[in-house]
Amino acid sequence: DGGITQSPKYLFRKEGQNVTLSCEQNLNHDAMYWYRQDPGQGLRLIYYSQIVNDFQKGDIAEGYSVSREKKESFPLTVTSAQKNPTAFYLCASSMTGSGNQPQHFGDGTRLSIL
Amino acid sequence: QKEVEQNSGPLSVPEGAIASLNCTYSDRGSQSFFWYRQYSGKSPELIMFIYSNGDKEDGRFTAQLNKASQYVSLLIRDSQPSDSATYLCAVNRGRDSGAGSYQLTFGKGTKLSVIP
């Protein structure tokens, strides 16, 4: 089955710790995205990548980092600089990054502070 | 920043009725419009997308777009209790949006409740 796999489903972060969220897709999509969703809020764009080995900051990139070394993978690191990391993190992909292709989402990772 | 506005609801409709969900956007350069359904605690799933003015139908769902009024809507006919969810409107940013051009801006969603 083609799809987007995010892991882990739940993650807990200690103060001062960096944590990495995994996102893998087997849809052969060029573009991948990371969003953050807070309760009662829409999705906010953290980082996006339109092609392998390239990525761009989204609207709320501070305290986050990404890499795109393989087409299938787009991991997100939540660094200790992100002071309010508790949220639902969603990874998505689309055929291209042109903005006119539908984005498809993984099941998400819930991150909480210990 | 360009905005996408939705009534947060909850919108309550009886089973079998038509649910009408509305979305307005501020970026005149937007060309692509998407509707997602999100059940509580789950990730969004794509319902429909529309690019041209007018109506687009898919089963019980109809998307309507009016670019002049900067308005997009989703109609759900014969609403079922299983349609109860939050519906997110997403609009792509125009090319003059600077950083993040062509990316999607999401509304906060409208919560729909279908009463049996």
Coordinates of C-alpha atoms in Angstrom, one line a residue:
Chain A
D1 CA 0.0 0.0 0.0
G2 CA 1.3 3.4 -0.9
G3 CA 1.3 6.0 1.8
I4 CA 3.0 8.2 4.3
T5 CA 4.3 6.7 7.6
Q6 CA 5.1 8.8 10.6
S7 CA 6.7 7.6 13.7
P8 CA 6.5 7.5 16.6
K9 CA 2.8 8.1 17.2
Y10 CA 3.5 9.6 20.6
L11 CA 6.7 11.2 21.7
F12 CA 7.8 12.9 25.0
R13 CA 10.5 15.4 25.2
K14 CA 12.5 16.4 28.3
E15 CA 13.7 19.9 28.9
G16 CA 16.8 20.7 26.8
Q17 CA 16.4 17.7 24.6
N18 CA 16.3 17.5 20.8
V19 CA 13.9 14.9 19.4
T20 CA 13.5 13.7 15.8
L21 CA 10.2 12.8 14.1
S22 CA 10.3 10.4 11.2
C23 CA 8.4 10.7 8.0
E24 CA 8.7 8.2 5.1
Q25 CA 6.6 8.1 1.9
N26 CA 6.4 5.5 -0.9
L27 CA 4.2 7.5 -3.2
N28 CA 7.2 8.7 -5.3
H29 CA 6.2 12.3 -4.5
D30 CA 8.7 15.0 -5.1
A31 CA 7.4 17.4 -2.4
M32 CA 7.1 16.9 1.4
Y33 CA 5.9 19.1 4.2
W34 CA 5.8 19.4 7.9
Y35 CA 2.9 21.1 9.7
R36 CA 2.1 21.8 13.3
Q37 CA -1.5 21.7 14.7
D38 CA -2.4 23.2 18.0
P39 CA -5.9 22.5 19.6
G40 CA -8.6 24.4 17.8
Q41 CA -6.1 25.8 15.3
G42 CA -5.4 25.3 11.6
L43 CA -2.3 23.7 10.3
R44 CA 0.8 25.9 10.3
L45 CA 3.7 25.2 7.9
I46 CA 7.1 24.5 9.5
Y47 CA 9.3 23.4 6.6
Y48 CA 8.8 22.1 3.1
S49 CA 10.9 20.5 0.5
Q50 CA 10.1 20.6 -3.2
I51 CA 12.9 18.2 -4.3
V52 CA 15.5 16.0 -2.7
N53 CA 18.5 17.9 -1.2
D54 CA 16.5 21.1 -1.0
F55 CA 14.2 22.5 1.6
Q56 CA 12.7 25.9 2.6
K57 CA 11.5 27.5 5.8
G58 CA 7.8 27.8 6.3
D59 CA 5.9 30.2 8.6
I60 CA 7.1 28.9 11.9
A61 CA 10.5 27.4 11.3
E62 CA 12.3 28.7 14.4
G63 CA 13.3 25.9 16.8
Y64 CA 13.0 23.2 14.1
S65 CA 15.4 21.7 11.5
V66 CA 14.9 19.2 8.7
S67 CA 16.9 17.3 6.1
R68 CA 16.0 15.8 2.7
E69 CA 18.7 13.4 1.8
K70 CA 16.4 10.9 0.2
K71 CA 13.3 11.4 -1.8
E72 CA 11.3 9.1 0.5
S73 CA 12.4 10.6 3.8
F74 CA 11.9 14.0 5.4
P75 CA 12.7 13.9 9.2
L76 CA 11.9 16.8 11.5
T77 CA 14.0 17.7 14.5
V78 CA 12.4 19.7 17.3
T79 CA 15.3 21.4 19.0
S80 CA 15.6 22.7 22.6
A81 CA 15.2 26.2 21.1
Q82 CA 11.5 25.4 20.5
K83 CA 10.1 26.5 23.8
N84 CA 6.5 25.4 23.2
P85 CA 6.8 22.1 21.3
T86 CA 3.6 20.4 22.6
A87 CA 1.5 19.9 19.5
F88 CA 0.3 17.4 16.8
Y89 CA 2.9 17.2 14.0
L90 CA 1.7 16.3 10.6
C91 CA 3.9 15.2 7.6
A92 CA 2.4 15.5 4.1
S93 CA 3.5 14.9 0.5
S94 CA 2.4 15.9 -2.9
M95 CA 3.3 14.9 -6.4
T96 CA 5.0 18.3 -7.0
G97 CA 5.5 21.4 -4.9
S98 CA 3.7 23.7 -7.3
G99 CA 0.8 24.3 -4.9
N100 CA -1.9 22.9 -7.3
Q101 CA -1.4 19.3 -6.3
P102 CA -3.3 17.8 -3.4
Q103 CA -1.3 17.1 -0.3
H104 CA -1.8 13.7 1.5
F105 CA -1.1 13.3 5.2
G106 CA 0.5 10.8 7.5
D107 CA -1.2 9.8 10.7
G108 CA 0.7 12.3 12.8
T109 CA 3.0 12.4 15.8
R110 CA 1.8 13.9 19.2
L111 CA 4.7 15.5 21.0
S112 CA 4.4 16.4 24.7
I113 CA 6.8 17.8 27.3
L114 CA 7.8 15.7 30.3
Chain B
Q1 CA 0.0 37.2 5.9
K2 CA -2.7 36.0 3.6
E3 CA -5.7 34.5 5.5
V4 CA -8.2 31.8 5.1
E5 CA -11.4 32.3 7.2
Q6 CA -13.9 29.6 8.3
N7 CA -16.7 29.8 10.8
S8 CA -15.6 27.6 13.6
G9 CA -19.1 26.2 14.3
P10 CA -20.2 23.9 15.5
L11 CA -22.6 23.6 12.6
S12 CA -25.4 21.2 13.5
V13 CA -27.6 19.6 10.8
P14 CA -30.1 16.8 11.0
E15 CA -29.4 13.5 9.3
G16 CA -30.3 13.6 5.6
A17 CA -30.1 17.4 5.4
I18 CA -27.6 19.4 3.3
A19 CA -24.6 20.8 5.2
S20 CA -23.1 24.0 3.8
L21 CA -19.5 24.9 4.8
N22 CA -18.0 28.2 3.8
C23 CA -14.5 29.6 3.4
T24 CA -13.2 33.0 2.4
Y25 CA -9.6 33.8 1.4
S26 CA -7.7 37.1 1.1
D27 CA -5.0 36.2 -1.5
R28 CA -6.3 37.2 -5.0
G29 CA -3.4 35.2 -6.5
S30 CA -4.7 31.9 -5.1
Q31 CA -5.6 29.3 -7.8
S32 CA -6.1 26.0 -6.0
F33 CA -8.6 25.2 -3.3
F34 CA -8.8 22.0 -1.2
W35 CA -11.3 20.6 1.4
Y36 CA -10.1 18.2 4.0
R37 CA -12.0 16.3 6.6
Q38 CA -10.4 15.7 10.0
Y39 CA -12.0 13.4 12.6
S40 CA -11.1 14.1 16.2
G41 CA -7.6 13.0 17.0
K42 CA -6.9 12.0 13.4
S43 CA -5.0 13.5 10.5
P44 CA -6.7 15.4 7.7
E45 CA -7.9 13.4 4.7
L46 CA -8.6 15.0 1.3
I47 CA -12.2 15.2 0.2
M48 CA -12.1 17.4 -2.9
F49 CA -10.1 20.0 -4.7
I50 CA -11.3 22.7 -7.2
Y51 CA -9.4 25.0 -9.5
S52 CA -12.1 26.7 -11.7
N53 CA -15.0 28.9 -10.9
G54 CA -18.3 27.0 -10.6
D55 CA -19.3 23.7 -9.1
K56 CA -17.5 20.4 -8.9
E57 CA -19.4 17.3 -7.7
D58 CA -18.1 14.1 -6.3
G59 CA -20.7 11.7 -4.9
R60 CA -22.5 13.5 -2.0
F61 CA -20.0 16.4 -2.0
T62 CA -20.0 19.5 -4.1
A63 CA -17.3 22.2 -4.1
Q64 CA -18.3 25.6 -5.2
L65 CA -15.7 28.3 -6.2
N66 CA -16.2 32.0 -6.8
K67 CA -12.9 33.7 -7.3
A68 CA -14.4 37.2 -7.8
S69 CA -15.9 37.0 -4.4
Q70 CA -12.9 35.0 -3.0
Y71 CA -15.2 32.4 -1.6
V72 CA -15.2 28.6 -1.7
S73 CA -17.8 26.3 -0.2
L74 CA -18.5 22.6 0.4
L75 CA -21.9 21.1 0.3
I76 CA -22.6 17.7 1.8
R77 CA -25.9 16.2 0.6
D78 CA -27.8 13.6 2.6
S79 CA -25.6 14.2 5.6
Q80 CA -24.8 11.2 7.7
P81 CA -23.6 10.9 11.4
S82 CA -20.3 9.6 10.0
D83 CA -19.8 13.1 8.3
S84 CA -19.4 14.6 11.8
A85 CA -15.9 16.0 11.8
T86 CA -14.0 19.2 11.4
Y87 CA -13.7 20.4 7.8
L88 CA -10.5 22.3 6.8
C89 CA -10.3 24.6 3.9
A90 CA -6.9 25.0 2.3
V91 CA -5.9 27.6 -0.3
N92 CA -2.6 27.9 -2.2
R93 CA -0.7 31.1 -1.9
G94 CA -0.1 33.2 -5.0
R95 CA 3.3 33.8 -6.5
D96 CA 3.5 37.2 -4.9
S97 CA 3.4 35.8 -1.4
G98 CA 7.2 35.9 -1.0
A99 CA 8.7 33.1 1.0
G100 CA 6.2 30.2 1.0
S101 CA 4.7 31.2 -2.4
Y102 CA 2.5 28.4 -3.8
Q103 CA 2.2 26.7 -0.4
L104 CA -1.1 26.0 1.3
T105 CA -2.7 28.2 3.9
F106 CA -5.2 26.3 6.1
G107 CA -8.3 27.7 7.8
K108 CA -9.0 26.8 11.4
G109 CA -11.8 24.5 10.3
T110 CA -15.6 24.2 10.8
K111 CA -16.8 21.5 13.2
L112 CA -19.8 19.7 11.7
S113 CA -22.2 17.7 13.8
V114 CA -24.9 15.6 12.1
I115 CA -27.7 14.7 14.4
P116 CA -29.4 11.3 13.9

